[in-house]
XYZ file of N, CA, C and O in Angstrom:
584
model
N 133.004 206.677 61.694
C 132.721 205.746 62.757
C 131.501 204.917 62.380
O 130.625 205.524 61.764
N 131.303 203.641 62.646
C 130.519 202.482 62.378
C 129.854 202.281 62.936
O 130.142 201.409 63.756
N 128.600 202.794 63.002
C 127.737 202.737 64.240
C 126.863 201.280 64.361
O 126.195 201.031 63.357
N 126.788 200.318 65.431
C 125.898 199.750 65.447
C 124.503 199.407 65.962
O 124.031 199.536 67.091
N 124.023 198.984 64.950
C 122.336 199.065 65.372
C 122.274 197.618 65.540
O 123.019 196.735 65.116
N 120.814 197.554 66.528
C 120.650 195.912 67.390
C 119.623 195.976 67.036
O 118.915 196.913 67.405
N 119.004 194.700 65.920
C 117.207 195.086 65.366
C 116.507 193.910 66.410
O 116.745 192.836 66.963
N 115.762 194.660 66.288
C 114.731 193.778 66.900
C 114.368 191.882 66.843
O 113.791 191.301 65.923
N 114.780 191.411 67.804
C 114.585 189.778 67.749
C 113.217 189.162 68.348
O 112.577 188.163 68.023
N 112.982 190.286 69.496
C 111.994 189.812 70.245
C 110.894 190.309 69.549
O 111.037 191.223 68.737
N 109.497 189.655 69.850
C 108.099 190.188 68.897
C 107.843 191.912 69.141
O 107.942 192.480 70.229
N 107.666 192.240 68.475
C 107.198 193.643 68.235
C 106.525 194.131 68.792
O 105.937 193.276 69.454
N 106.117 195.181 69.028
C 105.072 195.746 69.485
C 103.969 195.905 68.426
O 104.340 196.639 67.510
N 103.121 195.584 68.331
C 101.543 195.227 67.492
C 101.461 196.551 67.376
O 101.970 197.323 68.189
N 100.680 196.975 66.149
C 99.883 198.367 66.047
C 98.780 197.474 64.365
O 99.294 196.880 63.418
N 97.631 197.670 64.541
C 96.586 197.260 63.603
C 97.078 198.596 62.584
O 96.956 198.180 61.432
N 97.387 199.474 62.569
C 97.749 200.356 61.466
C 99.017 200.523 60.789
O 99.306 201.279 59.861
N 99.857 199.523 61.541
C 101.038 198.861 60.453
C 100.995 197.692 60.346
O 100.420 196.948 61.141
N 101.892 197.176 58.857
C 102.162 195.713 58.823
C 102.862 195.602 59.794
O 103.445 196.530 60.355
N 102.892 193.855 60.262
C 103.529 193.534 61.064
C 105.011 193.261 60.306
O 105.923 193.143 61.124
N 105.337 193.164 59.185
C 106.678 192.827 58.913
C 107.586 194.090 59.225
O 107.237 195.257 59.043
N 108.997 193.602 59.801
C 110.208 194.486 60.034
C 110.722 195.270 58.724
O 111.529 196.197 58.803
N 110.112 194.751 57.370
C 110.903 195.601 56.098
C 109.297 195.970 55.767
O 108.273 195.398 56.140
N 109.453 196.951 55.061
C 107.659 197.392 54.628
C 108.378 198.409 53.320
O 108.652 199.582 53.573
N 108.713 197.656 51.545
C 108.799 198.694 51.053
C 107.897 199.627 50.687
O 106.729 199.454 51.037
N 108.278 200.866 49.867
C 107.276 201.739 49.911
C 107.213 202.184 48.542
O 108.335 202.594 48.244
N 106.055 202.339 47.131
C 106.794 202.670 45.732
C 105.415 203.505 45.372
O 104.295 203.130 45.719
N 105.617 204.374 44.824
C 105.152 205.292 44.880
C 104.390 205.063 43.162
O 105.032 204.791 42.147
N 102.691 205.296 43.262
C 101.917 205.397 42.160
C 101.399 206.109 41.304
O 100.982 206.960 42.090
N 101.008 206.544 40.128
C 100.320 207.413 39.577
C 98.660 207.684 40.316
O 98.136 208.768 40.574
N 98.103 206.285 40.530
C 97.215 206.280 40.758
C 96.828 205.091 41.552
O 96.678 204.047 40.917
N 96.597 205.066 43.141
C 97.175 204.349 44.117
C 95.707 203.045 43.850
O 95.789 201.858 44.167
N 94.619 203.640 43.279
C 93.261 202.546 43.645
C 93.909 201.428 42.599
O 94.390 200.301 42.717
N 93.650 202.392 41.474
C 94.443 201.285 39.984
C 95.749 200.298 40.698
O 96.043 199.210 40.203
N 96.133 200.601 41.357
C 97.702 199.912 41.768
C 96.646 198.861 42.298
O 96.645 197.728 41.817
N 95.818 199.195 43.208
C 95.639 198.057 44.326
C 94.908 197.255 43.368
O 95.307 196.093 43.456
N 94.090 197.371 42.570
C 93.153 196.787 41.786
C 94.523 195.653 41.006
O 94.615 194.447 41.232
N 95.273 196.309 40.264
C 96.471 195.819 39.316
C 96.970 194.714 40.397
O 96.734 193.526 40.178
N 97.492 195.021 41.279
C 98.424 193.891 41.862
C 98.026 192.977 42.462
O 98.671 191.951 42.680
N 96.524 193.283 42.942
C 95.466 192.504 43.609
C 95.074 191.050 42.487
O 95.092 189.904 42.936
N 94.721 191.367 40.944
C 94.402 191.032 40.315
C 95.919 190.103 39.413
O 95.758 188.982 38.929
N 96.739 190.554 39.378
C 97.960 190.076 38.703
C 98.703 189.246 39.412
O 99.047 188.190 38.881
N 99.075 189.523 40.653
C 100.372 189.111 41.865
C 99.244 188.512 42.959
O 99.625 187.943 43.982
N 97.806 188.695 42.644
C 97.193 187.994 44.024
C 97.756 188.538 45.768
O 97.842 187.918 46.828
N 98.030 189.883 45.405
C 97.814 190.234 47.017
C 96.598 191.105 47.252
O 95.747 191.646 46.545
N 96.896 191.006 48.636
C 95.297 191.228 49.177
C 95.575 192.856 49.716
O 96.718 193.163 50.055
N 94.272 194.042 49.782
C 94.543 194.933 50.400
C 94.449 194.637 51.652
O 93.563 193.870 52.030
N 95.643 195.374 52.809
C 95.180 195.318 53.765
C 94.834 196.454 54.614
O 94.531 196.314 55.799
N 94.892 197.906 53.839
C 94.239 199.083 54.765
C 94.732 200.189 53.687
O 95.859 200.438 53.260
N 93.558 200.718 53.430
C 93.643 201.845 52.380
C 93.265 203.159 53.228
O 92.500 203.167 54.192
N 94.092 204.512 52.571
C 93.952 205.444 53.236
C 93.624 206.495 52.228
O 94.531 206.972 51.546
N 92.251 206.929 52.072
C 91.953 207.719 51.114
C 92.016 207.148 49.744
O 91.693 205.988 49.488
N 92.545 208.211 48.675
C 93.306 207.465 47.593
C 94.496 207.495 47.522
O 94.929 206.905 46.531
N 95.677 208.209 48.548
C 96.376 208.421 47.978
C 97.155 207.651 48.949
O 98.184 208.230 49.298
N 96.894 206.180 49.634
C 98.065 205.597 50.482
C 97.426 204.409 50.477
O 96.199 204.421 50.564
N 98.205 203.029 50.363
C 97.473 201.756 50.770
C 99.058 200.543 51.443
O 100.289 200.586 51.448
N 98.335 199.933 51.746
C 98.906 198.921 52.583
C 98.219 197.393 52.105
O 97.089 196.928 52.257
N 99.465 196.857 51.457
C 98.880 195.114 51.187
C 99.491 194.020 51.390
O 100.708 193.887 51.262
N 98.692 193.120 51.731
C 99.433 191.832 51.935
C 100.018 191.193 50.886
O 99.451 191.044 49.803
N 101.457 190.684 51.211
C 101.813 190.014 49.798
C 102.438 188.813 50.654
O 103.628 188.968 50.925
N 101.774 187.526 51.169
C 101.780 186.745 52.305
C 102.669 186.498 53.475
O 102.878 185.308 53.711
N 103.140 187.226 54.126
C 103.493 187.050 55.437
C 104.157 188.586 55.616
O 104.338 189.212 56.661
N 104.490 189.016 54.075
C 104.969 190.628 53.991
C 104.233 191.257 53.918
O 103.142 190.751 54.177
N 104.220 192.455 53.615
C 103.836 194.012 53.161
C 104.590 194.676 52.715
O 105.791 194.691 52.987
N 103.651 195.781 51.452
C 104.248 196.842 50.928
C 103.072 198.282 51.170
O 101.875 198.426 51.415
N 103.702 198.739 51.041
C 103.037 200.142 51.350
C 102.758 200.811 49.615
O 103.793 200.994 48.976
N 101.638 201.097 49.023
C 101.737 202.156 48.013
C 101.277 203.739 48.410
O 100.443 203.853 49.309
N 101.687 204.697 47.902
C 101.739 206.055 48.204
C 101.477 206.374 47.022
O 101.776 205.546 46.161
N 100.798 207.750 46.563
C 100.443 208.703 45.572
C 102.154 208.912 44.973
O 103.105 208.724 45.731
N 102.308 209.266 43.711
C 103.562 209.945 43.537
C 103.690 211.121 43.782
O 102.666 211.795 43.675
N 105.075 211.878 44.235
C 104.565 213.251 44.472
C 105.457 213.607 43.280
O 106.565 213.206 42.925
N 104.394 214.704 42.672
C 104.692 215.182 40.917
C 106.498 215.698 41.139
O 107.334 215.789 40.239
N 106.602 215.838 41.905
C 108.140 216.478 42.231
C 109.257 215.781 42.380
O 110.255 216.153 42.998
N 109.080 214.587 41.718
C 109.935 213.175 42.488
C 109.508 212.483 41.181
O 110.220 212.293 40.195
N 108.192 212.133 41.355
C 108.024 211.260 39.565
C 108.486 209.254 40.627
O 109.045 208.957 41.683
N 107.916 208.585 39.657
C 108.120 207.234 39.656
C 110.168 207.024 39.680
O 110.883 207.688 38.930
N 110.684 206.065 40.616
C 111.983 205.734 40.686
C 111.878 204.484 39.774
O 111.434 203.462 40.298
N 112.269 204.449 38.355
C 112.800 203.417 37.490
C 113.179 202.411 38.039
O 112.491 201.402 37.881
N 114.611 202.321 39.015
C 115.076 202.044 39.514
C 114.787 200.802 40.505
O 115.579 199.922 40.841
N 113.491 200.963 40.864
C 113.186 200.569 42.499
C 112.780 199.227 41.938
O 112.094 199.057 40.930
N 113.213 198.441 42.599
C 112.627 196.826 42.527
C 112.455 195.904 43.865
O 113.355 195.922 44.705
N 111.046 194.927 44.100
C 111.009 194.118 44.716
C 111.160 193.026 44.561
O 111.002 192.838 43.355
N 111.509 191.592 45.319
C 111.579 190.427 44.933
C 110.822 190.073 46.105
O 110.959 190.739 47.132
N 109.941 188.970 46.049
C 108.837 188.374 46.755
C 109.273 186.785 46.833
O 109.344 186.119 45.800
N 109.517 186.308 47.940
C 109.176 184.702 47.866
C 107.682 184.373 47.530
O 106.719 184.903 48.084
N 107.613 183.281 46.395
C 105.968 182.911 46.595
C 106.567 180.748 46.621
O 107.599 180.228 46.196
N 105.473 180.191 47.234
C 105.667 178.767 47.089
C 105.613 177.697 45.727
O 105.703 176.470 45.705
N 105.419 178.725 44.563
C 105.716 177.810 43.019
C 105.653 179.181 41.861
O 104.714 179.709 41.264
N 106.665 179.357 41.880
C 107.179 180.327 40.934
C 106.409 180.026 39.073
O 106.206 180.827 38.161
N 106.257 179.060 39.138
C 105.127 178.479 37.456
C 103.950 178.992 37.571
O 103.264 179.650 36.788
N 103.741 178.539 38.882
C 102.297 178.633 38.906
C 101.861 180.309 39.437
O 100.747 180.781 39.665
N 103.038 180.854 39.504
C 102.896 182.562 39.719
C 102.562 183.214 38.522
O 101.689 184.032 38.237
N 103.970 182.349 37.522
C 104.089 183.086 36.403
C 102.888 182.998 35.464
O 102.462 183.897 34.738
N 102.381 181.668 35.615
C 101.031 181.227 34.648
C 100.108 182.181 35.274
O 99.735 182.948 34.387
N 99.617 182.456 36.303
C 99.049 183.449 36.989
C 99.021 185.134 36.290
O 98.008 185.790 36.052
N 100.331 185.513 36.088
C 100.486 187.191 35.843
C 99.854 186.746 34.113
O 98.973 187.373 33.525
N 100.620 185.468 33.553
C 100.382 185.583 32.132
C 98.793 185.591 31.876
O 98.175 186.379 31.160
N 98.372 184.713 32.502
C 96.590 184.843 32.155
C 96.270 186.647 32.291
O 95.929 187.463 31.434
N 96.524 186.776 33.594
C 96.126 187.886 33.504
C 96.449 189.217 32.479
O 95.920 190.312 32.665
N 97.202 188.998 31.604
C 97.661 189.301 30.177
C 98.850 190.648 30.312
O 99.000 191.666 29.637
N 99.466 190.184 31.327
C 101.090 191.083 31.403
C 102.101 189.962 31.124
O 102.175 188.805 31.539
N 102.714 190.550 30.442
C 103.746 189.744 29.441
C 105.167 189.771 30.937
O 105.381 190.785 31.603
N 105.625 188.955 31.061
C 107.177 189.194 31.886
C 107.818 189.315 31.274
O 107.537 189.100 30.095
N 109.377 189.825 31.707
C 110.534 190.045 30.856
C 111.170 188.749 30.572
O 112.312 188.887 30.136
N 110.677 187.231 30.718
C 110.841 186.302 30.363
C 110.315 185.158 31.311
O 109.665 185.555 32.278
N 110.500 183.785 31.183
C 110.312 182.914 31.828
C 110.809 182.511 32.849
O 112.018 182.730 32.924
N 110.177 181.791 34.023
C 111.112 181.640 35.093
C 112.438 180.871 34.466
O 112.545 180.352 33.355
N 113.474 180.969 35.595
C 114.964 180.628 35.366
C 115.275 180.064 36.483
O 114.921 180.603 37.531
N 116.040 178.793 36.498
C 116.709 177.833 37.766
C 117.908 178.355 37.660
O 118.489 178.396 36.575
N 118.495 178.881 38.921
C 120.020 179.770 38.939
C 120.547 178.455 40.495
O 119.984 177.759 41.340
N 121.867 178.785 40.068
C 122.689 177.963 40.545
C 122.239 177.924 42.444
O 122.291 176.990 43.244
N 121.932 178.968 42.570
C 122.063 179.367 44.378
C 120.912 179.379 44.685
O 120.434 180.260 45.400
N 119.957 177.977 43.994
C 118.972 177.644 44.459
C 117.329 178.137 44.504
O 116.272 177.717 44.974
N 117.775 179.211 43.770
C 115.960 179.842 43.240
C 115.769 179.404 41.916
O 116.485 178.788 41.126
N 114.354 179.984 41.852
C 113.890 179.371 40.256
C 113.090 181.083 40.778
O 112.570 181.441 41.836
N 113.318 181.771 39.507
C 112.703 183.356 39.612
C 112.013 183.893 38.006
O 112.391 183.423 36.933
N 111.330 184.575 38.100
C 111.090 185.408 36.725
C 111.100 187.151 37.607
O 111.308 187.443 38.785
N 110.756 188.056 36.325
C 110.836 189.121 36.648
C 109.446 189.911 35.694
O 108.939 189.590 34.619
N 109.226 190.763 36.408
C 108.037 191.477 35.339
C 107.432 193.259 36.065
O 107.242 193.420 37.270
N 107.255 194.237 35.149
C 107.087 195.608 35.206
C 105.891 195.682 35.634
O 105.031 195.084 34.987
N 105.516 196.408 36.798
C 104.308 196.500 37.420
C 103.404 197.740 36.043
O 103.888 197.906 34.923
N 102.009 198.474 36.551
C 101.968 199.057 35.735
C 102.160 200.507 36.063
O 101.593 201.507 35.624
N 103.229 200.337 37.064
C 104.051 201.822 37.160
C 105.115 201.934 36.785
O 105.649 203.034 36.648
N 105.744 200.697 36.500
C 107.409 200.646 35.857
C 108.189 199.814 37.193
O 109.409 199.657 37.236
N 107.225 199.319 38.266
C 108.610 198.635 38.996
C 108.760 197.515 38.462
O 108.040 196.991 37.612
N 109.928 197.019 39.064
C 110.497 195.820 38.662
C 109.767 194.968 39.890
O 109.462 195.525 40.944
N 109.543 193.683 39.662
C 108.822 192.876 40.782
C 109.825 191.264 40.597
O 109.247 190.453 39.872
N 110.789 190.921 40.995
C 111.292 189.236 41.031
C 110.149 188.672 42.400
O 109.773 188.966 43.534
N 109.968 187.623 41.246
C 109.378 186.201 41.944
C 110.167 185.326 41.973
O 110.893 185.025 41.025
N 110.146 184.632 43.357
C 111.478 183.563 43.148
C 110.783 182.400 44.766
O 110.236 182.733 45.818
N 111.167 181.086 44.218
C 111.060 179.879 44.648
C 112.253 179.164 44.910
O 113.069 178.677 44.127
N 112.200 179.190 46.551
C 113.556 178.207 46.429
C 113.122 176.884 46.369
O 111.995 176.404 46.499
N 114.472 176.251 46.097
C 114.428 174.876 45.308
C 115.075 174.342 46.133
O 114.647 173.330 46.688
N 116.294 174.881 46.439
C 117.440 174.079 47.137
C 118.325 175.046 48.310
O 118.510 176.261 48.389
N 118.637 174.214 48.919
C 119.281 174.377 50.068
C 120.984 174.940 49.677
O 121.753 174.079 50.104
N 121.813 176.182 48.964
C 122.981 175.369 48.241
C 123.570 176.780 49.211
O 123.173 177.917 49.464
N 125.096 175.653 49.647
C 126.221 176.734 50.406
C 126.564 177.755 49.426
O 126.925 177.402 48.304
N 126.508 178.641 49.651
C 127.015 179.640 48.463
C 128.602 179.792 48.198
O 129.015 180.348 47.180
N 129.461 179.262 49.178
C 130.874 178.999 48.381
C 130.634 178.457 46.973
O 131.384 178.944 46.127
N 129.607 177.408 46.466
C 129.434 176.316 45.752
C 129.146 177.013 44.511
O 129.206 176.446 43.420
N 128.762 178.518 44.695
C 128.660 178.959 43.215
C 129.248 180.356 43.408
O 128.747 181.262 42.743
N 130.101 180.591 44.116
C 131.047 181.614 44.043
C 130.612 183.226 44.927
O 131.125 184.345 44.893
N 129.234 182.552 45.795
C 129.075 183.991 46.724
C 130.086 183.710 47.807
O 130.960 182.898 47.503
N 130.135 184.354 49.288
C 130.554 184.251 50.215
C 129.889 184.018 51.116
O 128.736 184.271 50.768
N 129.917 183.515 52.565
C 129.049 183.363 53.885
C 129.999 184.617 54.999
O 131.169 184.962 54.840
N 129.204 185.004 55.902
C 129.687 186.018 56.477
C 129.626 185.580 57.888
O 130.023 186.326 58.784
């Protein structure tokens, strides 16, 4: 059976000890200060509430992500990746490169209207940056509309 859920449209209820965004991922660190320092310094987000060492909360502009300690029993998920809107995907990428992390290549203009690169945090996530460009129906390059 298909259960349905009704998310929230109307404003939220506020709490200063969560982000306000409805998605908040969560990726888990070796070492949560180094993270904040790393992404602060590379990706330009800001902390926005650290808990001890082993939990933080940052702005990555209008979102949030949550970092957590790893727990030795679980280990880092390979796997896990974010993608971030930022407003000029060049000027992101020139950004991580100064700061001397190599990406897994240069940004790329894809048909369905982003321009994105991709690059390994220094825990192993995957992070896409992506800029839209264009407005494009996605029949026009072979997704679907629902």
């Amino acid at each position: 059976m298909l259960l349905s859920y009704r998310y929230v449209v109307e404003p939220m209820l506020m709490n200063r000890s969560m982000p306000p965004s409805p998605v908040i991922p969560e990726l888990a660190y070796p070492d949560v200060i180094a993270a904040v320092s790393w992404l602060s310094q590379v990706f330009g987000f800001t902390l926005r509430l650290r808990i001890a060492t082993h939990r933080a909360q940052m702005n990555a502009s209008t979102g949030a992500i949550v970092l957590t300690e790893i727990d030795p029993a679980h280990g880092v998920c390979v796997a896990s990746s974010v993608m971030v809107r930022v407003e000029n995907v060049d000027d992101h990428y020139a950004q991580v490169c100064l700061a001397g992390v190599e990406p897994a290549g240069e940004p790329v203009t894809y048909p369905y209207g982003e321009r994105q690169y991709s690059v390994r945090d220094l825990a192993g996530h995957r992070w896409t940056f992506s800029q839209t460009i264009a407005d494009v129906d996605p029949e026009t390059w072979g997704g679907a509309s629902s």
